[in-house]
XYZ file of C-alpha atoms in Angstrom:
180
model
C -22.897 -18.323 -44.036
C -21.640 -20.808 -41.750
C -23.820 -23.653 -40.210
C -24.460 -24.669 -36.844
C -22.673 -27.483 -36.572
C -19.729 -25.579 -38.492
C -19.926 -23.407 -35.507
C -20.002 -26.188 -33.171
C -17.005 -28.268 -34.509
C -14.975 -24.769 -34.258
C -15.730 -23.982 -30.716
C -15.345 -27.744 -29.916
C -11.836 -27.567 -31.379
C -11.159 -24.329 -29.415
C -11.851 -26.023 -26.387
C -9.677 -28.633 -27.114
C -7.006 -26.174 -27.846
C -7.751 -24.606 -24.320
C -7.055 -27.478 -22.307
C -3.513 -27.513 -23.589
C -2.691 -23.986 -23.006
C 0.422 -23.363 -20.349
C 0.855 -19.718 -19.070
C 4.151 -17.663 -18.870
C 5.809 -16.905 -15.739
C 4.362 -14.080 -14.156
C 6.904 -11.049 -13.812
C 6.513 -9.322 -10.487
C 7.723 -5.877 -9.774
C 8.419 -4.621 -6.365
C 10.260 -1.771 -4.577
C 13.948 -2.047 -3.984
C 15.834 0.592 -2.716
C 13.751 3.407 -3.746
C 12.659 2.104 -6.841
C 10.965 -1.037 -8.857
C 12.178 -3.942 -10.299
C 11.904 -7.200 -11.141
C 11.953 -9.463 -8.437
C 13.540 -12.422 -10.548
C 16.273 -9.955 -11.214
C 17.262 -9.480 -7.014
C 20.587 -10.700 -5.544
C 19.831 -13.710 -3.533
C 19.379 -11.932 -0.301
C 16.759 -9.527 -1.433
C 14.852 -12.031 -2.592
C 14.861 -13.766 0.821
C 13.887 -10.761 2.007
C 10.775 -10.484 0.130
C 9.806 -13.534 0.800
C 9.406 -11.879 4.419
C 7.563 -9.235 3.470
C 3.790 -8.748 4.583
C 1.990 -8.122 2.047
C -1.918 -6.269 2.386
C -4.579 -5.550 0.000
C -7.232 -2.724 0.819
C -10.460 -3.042 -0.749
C -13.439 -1.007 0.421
C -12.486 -0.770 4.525
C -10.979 -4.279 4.411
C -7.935 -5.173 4.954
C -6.484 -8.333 3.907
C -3.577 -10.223 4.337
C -1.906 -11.913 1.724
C 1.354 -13.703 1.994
C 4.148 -12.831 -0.444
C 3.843 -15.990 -2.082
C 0.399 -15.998 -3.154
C 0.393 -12.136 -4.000
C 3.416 -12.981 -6.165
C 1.441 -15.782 -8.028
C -1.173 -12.817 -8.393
C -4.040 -15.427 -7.275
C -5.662 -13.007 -5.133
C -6.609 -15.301 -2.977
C -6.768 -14.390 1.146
C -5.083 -16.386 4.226
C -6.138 -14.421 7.154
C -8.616 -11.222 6.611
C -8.539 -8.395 9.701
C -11.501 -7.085 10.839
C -13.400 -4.356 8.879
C -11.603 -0.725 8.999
C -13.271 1.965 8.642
C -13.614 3.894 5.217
C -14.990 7.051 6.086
C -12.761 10.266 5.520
C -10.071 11.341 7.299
C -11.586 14.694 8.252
C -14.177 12.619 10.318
C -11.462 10.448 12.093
C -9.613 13.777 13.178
C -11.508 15.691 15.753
C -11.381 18.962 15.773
C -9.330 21.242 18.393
C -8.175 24.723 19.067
C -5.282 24.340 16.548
C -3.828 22.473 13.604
C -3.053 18.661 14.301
C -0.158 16.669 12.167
C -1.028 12.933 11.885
C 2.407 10.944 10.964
C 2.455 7.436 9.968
C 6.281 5.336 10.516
C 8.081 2.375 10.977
C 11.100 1.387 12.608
C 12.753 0.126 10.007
C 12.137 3.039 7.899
C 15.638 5.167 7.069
C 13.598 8.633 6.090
C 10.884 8.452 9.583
C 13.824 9.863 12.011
C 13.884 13.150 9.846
C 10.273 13.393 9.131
C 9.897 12.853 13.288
C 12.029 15.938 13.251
C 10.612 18.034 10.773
C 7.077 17.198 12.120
C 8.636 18.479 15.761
C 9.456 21.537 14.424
C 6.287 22.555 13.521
C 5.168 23.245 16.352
C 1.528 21.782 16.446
C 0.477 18.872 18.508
C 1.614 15.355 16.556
C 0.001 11.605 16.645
C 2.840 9.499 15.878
C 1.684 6.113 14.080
C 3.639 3.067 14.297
C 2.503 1.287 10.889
C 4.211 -1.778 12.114
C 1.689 -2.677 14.755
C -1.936 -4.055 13.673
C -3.608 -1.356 15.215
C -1.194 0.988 13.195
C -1.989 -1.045 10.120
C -5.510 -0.148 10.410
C -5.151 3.631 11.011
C -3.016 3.595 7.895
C -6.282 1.867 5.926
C -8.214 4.773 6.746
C -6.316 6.847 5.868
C -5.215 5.490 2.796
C -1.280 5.700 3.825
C 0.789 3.300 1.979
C 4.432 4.593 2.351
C 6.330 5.769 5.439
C 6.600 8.360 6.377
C 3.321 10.151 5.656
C 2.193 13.321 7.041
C -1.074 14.197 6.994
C -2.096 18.081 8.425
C -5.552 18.945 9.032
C -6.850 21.942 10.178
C -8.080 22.619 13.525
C -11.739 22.041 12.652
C -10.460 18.395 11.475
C -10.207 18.628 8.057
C -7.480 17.543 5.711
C -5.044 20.149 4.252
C -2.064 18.507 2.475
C 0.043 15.052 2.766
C 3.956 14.739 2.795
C 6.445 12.020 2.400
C 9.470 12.981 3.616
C 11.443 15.495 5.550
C 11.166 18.317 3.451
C 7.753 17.843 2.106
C 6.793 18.183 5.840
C 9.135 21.152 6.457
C 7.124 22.938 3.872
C 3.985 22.661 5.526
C 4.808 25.348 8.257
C 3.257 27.577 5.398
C -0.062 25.978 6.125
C 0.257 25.849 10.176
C 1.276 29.342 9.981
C -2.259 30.918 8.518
C-alpha cells in the first residue's frame, strides 16, 4: 500500500508534467461543395472564404454568434449573442387555416433554392418564403430547427408538422401529402 506522501509526490509530479503539456492543432471539418473536409486541406480561396462565413450556435432558444475564428479554435466562446428565440414547436408557430401551408427556408446564394421555389409553387398550397440571410430569417430558422437551405417544412391545415424536404425533389414528393 502506498503512503500519503507517496501519493502526494506523484500527483505533485503530475502537475508538474501538466504545465508543460502543448496541444495538437485542432483539425476542423467544414462543408465544401456538398461535402466535408478539412479546412487546412482548401485551395487558398476557399479558405478566405471561410474565414467569411457566419458562423451560429443554437442552444436551448438562443442563438449565438460566433465568428469563424473562434468556432475554428473550438473555444466556444460568444462575441455578440441575439436575443432569445423561441423554442417551442413548430406546430405552435404555424397557425392553423383552411388548407395545408408549406414553410420554405432560402438564401440567395444558395444554387438548389431556385428549384425548390419551383417545386414548392407547384404544389399548389399557400407558401411563406424565408430568407435565412436576414436576422429575422435567422431566427425563424432557430425555431424551427432549419440548418440547410433549402428546407421545406409542410404542415397540415390544423398547423401541425407533416414532413421536411431539402431539395427539389424531396419537395416534389410531398404533393402526396397535400393531396389527402
Amino acid at each position: 500500500m502506498r503512503s500519503l506522501e507517496a501519493i502526494d509526490k506523484d500527483l505533485a509530479a503530475a502537475r508538474e508534467t501538466l504545465t508543460h503539456v502543448e496541444g495538437t492543432p485542432t483539425e476542423v471539418y467544414s462543408r465544401i461543395v456538398g461535402y466535408y473536409r478539412s479546412v487546412r486541406n482548401w485551395n487558398k480561396g476557399k479558405r478566405e472564404e471561410y474565414g467569411e462565413r457566419k458562423l451560429y450556435r443554437i442552444n436551448a432558444g438562443e442563438l449565438t454568434y460566433l465568428s469563424a475564428e473562434k468556432a475554428s479554435l473550438g473555444s466556444g466562446k460568444t462575441q455578440q449573442t441575439h436575443s432569445p428565440v423561441s423554442a417551442e414547436p413548430a406546430a405552435s408557430a404555424i397557425s392553423a387555416g383552411d388548407e395545408a401551408r408549406l414553410l420554405l427556408f432560402v438564401r440567395t446564394s444558395c444554387p438548389a433554392c431556385p428549384q425548390a421555389k419551383t417545386a414548392a409553387g407547384q404544389l399548389g398550397i399557400p407558401i411563406d418564403l424565408v430568407n435565412a440571410d436576414t436576422e429575422d430569417g435567422i431566427a425563424r430558422a432557430a425555431e424551427h430547427q432549419v440548418f440547410a437551405t433549402p428546407t421545406a417544412i409542410l404542415f397540415s391545415r390544423e398547423g401541425r408538422e407533416l414532413e421536411r424536404a431539402w431539395d427539389s425533389q424531396g419537395i416534389a414528393a410531398l404533393d402526396r401529402l397535400v393531396a389527402v
